[in-house]
Coordinates of C-alpha atoms in Angstrom, one line a residue:
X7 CA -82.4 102.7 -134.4
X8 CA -78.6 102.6 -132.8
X9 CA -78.7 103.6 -129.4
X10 CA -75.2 105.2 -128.4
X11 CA -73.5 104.6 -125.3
X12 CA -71.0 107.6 -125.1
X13 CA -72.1 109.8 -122.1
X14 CA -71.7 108.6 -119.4
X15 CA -72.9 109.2 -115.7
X16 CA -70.6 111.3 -113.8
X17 CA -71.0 110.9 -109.8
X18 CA -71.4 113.8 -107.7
X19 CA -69.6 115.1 -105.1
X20 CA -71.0 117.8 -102.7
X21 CA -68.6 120.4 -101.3
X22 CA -69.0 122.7 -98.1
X23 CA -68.5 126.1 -100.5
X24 CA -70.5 124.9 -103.5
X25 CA -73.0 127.8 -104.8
X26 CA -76.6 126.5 -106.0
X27 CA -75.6 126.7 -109.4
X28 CA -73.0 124.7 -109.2
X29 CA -75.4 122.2 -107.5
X30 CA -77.6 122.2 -110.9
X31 CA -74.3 121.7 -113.2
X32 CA -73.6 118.3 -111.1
X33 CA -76.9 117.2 -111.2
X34 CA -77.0 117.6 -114.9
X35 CA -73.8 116.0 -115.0
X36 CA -75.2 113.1 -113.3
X37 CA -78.1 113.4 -115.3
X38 CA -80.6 111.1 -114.0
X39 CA -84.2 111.4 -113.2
X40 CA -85.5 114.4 -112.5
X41 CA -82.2 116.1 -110.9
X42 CA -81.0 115.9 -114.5
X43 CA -84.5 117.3 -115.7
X44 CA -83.8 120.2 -113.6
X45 CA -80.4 120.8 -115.0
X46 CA -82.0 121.0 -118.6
X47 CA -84.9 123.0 -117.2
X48 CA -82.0 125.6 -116.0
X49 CA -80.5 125.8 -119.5
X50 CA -83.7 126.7 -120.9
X51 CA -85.4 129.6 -118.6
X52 CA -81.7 131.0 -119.2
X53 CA -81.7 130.6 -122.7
X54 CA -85.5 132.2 -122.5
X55 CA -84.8 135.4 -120.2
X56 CA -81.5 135.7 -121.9
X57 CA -83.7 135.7 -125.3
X58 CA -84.9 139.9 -126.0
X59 CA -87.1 138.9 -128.6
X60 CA -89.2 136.3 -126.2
X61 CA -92.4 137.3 -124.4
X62 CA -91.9 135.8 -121.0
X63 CA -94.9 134.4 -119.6
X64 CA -95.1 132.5 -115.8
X65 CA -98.3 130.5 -114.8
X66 CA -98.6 130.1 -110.9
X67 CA -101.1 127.6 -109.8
X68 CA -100.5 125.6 -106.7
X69 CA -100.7 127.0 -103.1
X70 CA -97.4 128.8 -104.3
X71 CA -97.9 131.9 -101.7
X72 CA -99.1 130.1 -98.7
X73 CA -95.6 128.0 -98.7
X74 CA -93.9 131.3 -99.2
X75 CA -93.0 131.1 -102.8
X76 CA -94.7 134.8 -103.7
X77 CA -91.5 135.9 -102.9
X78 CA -89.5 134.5 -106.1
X79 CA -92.6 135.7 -108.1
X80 CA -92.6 139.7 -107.2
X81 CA -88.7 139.3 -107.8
X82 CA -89.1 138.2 -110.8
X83 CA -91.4 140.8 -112.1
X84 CA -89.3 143.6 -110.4
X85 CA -86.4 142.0 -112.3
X86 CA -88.1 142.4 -115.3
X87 CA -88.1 138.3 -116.3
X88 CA -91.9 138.1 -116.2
X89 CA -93.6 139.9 -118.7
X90 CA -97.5 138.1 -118.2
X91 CA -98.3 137.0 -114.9
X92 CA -101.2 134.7 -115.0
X93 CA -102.6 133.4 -111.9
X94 CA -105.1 131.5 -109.7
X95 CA -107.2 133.9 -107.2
X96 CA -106.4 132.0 -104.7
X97 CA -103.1 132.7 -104.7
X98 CA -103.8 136.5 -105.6
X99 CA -105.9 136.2 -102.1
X100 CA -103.1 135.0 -100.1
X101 CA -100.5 137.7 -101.9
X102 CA -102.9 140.5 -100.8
X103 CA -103.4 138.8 -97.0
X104 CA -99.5 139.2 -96.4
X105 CA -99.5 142.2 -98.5
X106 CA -102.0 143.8 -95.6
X107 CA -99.5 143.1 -93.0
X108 CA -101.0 139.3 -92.1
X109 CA -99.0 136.6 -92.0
X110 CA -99.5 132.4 -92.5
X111 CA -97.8 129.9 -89.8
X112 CA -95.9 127.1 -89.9
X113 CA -98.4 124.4 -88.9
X114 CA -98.7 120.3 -88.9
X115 CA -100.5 118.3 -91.5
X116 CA -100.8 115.3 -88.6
X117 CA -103.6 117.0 -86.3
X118 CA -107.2 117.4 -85.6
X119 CA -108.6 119.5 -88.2
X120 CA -111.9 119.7 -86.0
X121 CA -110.5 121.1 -83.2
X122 CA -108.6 123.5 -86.0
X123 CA -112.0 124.7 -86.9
X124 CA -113.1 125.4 -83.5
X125 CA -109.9 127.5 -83.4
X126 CA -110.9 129.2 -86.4
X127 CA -108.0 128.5 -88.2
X128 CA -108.0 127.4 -91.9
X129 CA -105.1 124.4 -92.7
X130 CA -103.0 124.2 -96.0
X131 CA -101.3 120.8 -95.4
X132 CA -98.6 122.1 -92.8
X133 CA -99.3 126.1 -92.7
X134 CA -102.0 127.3 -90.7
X135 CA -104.2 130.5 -91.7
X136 CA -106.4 132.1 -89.0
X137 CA -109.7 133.2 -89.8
X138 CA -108.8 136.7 -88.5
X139 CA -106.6 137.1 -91.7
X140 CA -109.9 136.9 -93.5
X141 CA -111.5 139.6 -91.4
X142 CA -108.7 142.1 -92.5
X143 CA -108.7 140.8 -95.9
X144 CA -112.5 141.5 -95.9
X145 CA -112.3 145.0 -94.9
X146 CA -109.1 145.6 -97.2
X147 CA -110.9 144.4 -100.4
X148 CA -114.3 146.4 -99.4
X149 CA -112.4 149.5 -98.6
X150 CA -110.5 149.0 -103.1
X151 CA -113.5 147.9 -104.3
X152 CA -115.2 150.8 -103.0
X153 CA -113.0 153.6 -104.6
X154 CA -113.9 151.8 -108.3
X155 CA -116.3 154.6 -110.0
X156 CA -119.4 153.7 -110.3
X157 CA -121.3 152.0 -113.0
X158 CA -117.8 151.3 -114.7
X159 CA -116.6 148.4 -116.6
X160 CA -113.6 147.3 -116.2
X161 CA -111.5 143.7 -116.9
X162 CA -110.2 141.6 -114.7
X163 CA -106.6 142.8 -115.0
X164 CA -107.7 146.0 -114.7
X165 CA -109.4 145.2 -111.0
X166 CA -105.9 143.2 -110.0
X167 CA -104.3 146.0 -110.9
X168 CA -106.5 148.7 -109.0
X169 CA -105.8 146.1 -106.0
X170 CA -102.3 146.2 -106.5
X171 CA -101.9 150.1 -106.7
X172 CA -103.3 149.7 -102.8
X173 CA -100.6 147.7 -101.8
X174 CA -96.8 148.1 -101.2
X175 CA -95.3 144.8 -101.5
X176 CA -95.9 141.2 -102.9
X177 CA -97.2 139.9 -106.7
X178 CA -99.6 142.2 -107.3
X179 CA -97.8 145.3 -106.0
X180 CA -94.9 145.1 -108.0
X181 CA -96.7 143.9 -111.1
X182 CA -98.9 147.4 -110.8
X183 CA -95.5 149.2 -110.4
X184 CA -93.8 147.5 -113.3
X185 CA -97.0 147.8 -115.3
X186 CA -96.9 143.9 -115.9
X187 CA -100.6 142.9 -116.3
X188 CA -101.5 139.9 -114.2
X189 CA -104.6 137.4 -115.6
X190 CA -106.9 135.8 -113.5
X191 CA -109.2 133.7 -115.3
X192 CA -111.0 132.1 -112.9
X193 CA -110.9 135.0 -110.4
X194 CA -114.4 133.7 -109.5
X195 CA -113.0 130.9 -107.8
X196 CA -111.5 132.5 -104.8
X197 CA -111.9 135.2 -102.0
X198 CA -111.0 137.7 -104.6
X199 CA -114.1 136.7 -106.3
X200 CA -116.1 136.4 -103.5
X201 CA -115.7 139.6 -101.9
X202 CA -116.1 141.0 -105.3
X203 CA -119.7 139.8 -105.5
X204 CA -120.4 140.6 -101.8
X205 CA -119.4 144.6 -103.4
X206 CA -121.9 143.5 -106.2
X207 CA -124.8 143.6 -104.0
X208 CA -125.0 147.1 -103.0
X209 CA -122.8 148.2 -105.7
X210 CA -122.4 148.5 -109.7
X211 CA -119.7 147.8 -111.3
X212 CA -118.9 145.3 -114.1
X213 CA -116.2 142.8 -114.1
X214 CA -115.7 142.3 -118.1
X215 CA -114.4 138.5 -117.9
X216 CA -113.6 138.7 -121.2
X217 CA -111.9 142.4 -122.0
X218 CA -108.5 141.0 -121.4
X219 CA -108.3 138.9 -124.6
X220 CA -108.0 141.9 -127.0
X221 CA -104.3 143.0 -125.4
X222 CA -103.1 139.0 -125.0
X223 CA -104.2 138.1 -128.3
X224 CA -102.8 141.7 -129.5
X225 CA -99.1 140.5 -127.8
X226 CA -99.4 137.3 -129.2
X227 CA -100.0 138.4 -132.8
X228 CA -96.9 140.6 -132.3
X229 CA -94.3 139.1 -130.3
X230 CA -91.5 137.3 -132.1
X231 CA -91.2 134.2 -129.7
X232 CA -92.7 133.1 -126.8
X233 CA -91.4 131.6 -123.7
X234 CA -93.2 130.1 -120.4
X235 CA -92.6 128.9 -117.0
X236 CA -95.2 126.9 -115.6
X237 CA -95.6 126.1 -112.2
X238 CA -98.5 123.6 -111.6
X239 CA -101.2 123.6 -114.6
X240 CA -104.7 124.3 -114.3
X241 CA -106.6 127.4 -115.2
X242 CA -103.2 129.5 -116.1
X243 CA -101.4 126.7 -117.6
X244 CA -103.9 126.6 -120.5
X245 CA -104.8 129.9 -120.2
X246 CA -101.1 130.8 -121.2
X247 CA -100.5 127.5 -123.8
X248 CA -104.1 128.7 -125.4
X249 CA -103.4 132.0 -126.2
X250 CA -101.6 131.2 -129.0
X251 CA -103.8 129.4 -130.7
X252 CA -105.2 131.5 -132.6
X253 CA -102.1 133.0 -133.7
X254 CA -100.0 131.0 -136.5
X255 CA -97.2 130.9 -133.3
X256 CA -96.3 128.8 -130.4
X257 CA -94.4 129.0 -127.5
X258 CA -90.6 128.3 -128.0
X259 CA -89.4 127.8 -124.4
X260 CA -91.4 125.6 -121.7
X261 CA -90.8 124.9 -118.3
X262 CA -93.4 122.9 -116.6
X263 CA -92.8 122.4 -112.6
X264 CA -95.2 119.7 -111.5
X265 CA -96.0 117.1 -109.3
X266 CA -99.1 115.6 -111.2
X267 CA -98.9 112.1 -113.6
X268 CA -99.7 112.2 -117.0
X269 CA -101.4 109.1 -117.1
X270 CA -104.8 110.4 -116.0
X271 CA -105.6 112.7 -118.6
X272 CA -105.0 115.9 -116.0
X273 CA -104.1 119.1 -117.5
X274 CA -101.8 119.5 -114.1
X275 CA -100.2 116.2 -115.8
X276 CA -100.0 116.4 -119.0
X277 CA -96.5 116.0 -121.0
X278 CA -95.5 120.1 -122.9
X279 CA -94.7 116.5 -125.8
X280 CA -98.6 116.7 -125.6
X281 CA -99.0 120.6 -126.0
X282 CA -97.2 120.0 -129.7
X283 CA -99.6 118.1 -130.9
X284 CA -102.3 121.3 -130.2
X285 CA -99.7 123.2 -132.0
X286 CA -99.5 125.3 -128.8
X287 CA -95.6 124.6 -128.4
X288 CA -93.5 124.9 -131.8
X289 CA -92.6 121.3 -133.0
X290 CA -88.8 122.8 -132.6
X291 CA -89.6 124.2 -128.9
X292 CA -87.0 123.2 -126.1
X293 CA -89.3 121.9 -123.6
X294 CA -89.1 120.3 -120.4
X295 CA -91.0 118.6 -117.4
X296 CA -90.0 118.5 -114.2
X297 CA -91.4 116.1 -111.6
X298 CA -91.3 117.3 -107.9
X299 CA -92.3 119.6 -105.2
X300 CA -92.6 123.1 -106.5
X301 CA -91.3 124.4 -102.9
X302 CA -88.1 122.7 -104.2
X303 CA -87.7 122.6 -107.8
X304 CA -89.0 126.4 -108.4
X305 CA -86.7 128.0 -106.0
X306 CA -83.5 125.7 -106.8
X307 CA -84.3 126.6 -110.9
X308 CA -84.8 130.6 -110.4
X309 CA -81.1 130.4 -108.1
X310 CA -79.2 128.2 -110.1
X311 CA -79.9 130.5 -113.4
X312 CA -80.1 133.7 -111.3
X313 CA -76.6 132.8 -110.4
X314 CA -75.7 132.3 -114.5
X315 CA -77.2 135.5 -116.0
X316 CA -75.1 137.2 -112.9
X317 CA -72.2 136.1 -114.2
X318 CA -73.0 137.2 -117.8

């Protein structure tokens, strides 16, 4: 194989008046590491939400909210570029706690996490959560859970969504007024789950864990091509990259924002090069990794093309 020498590295140069997109271009210019990653990942969520025919899925794991990132997310759906929202709970837990009018602090990750526990405050590496945001939260979820009818069934987006027709801001707000269903796998495995089962005990409803598939399947089946912006991995990363297995399609546009290796084996890791060999992403997909902070890369990417479909 001939390896070609014929583009060369251009060096930036940062000016006082240069937009965020214009940030991106000279990255991609320069083209290095995973500033020029970035670049290419800007080309392709543009090419994706530019793309009518794609269905526009966005996985959010990650303490995305607590860091103040839910922000970009409800945009997005109000926007109209998300069309499936899949999600951890916990993050759902944190949209509804500043939904309900509580708030999370800028802390310090260098303190005494003891004496933070006599406090009664709850640490996410540098933002601080006090237990009193919990006691709202409680009272909030207890209150919507208690207007479900009575020995009902109903699926998991169908709860997130009776939660979000409470609210008036944040994810799960404007995905209930945009009618954008939001999937929550593992809801089990946060305080949305567990204040569900504390409800359970006195109460019967059924939480259907598997009466979503029908409708995601159903859009997968139909849609023409698919297109997702991963942020993390876990539980909605494969949710989303699985749901299209047993469909004869594949995703045609991936974005993966991570900080993980692949050389453990991790999901949170793992190449989108490695999702074509499950036949999850077309062999013909324009894919991309990016390495970094999610606080930084997510809300640089959603600017930087913001800023390009603005000037369409």
């Amino acid at each position: 194989m001939t390896h070609q020498c014929d583009e060369p590295v251009t060096q930036m140069h940062i000016s006082p008046s240069m937009t965020v997109g214009e940030l991106v271009n000279a990255m991609g210019k320069a083209g290095a590491y995973n500033g020029g990653s970035l670049c290419h990942a800007a080309e392709i969520y543009e090419q994706m939400l530019r793309d009518c025919d794609a269905t526009k899925f966005f996985g959010l794991a990650g303490a995305m909210v607590p860091a103040g990132m839910g922000g970009i997310v409800s945009d997005l759906i109000r926007d109209g570029y998300i069309d499936i929202l899949v999600s951890t709970g916990a993050n759902l837990t944190h949209d509804i706690i500043e939904a309900i009018g509580c708030r999370h602090f800028h802390g310090t990750a260098f303190c005494s996490d003891i004496e933070l526990r006599h406090d009664e405050i709850n640490r996410i590496y540098d933002v601080y959560l006090p237990n009193a945001a919990f006691e709202h939260f409680e009272a909030f979820m207890q209150r919507v859970y208690g207007e479900l009818e009575p020995k009902s069934t109903i699926s998991i987006s169908g709860l997130l969504r009776h939660i979000g027709s409470h609210l008036k801001t944040g994810i799960l707000a404007t995905a209930a007024q945009e009618e954008i269903p939001v999937y929550c796998p593992a809801v089990q495995d946060s305080m949305v789950g567990l204040q569900y089962w504390l409800f359970s005990q006195t109460n019967k409803v059924t939480v259907d864990a598997f009466a979503d598939m029908p409708a995601l399947l159903d859009t997968c089946f139909a849609t023409k091509k698919a297109g997702a912006l991963l942020v993390g991995g876990g539980v909605p990363k494969n949710f989303i990259l699985q749901s299209m297995l047993m469909t004869p399609n594949g995703f045609d546009y991936a974005i993966q924002l991570t900080g993980d290796r692949p050389d453990l084996g991790g999901l949170s890791g793992a190449t989108l090069d490695e999702a074509r060999s499950w036949g999850k992403i077309t062999e013909e997909a324009k894919a991309v990794t990016v390495y970094g902070d999610a606080t930084i890369t997510l809300p640089v990417l959603v600017a930087a093309v913001m800023e390009r479909l603005s000037h369409a």
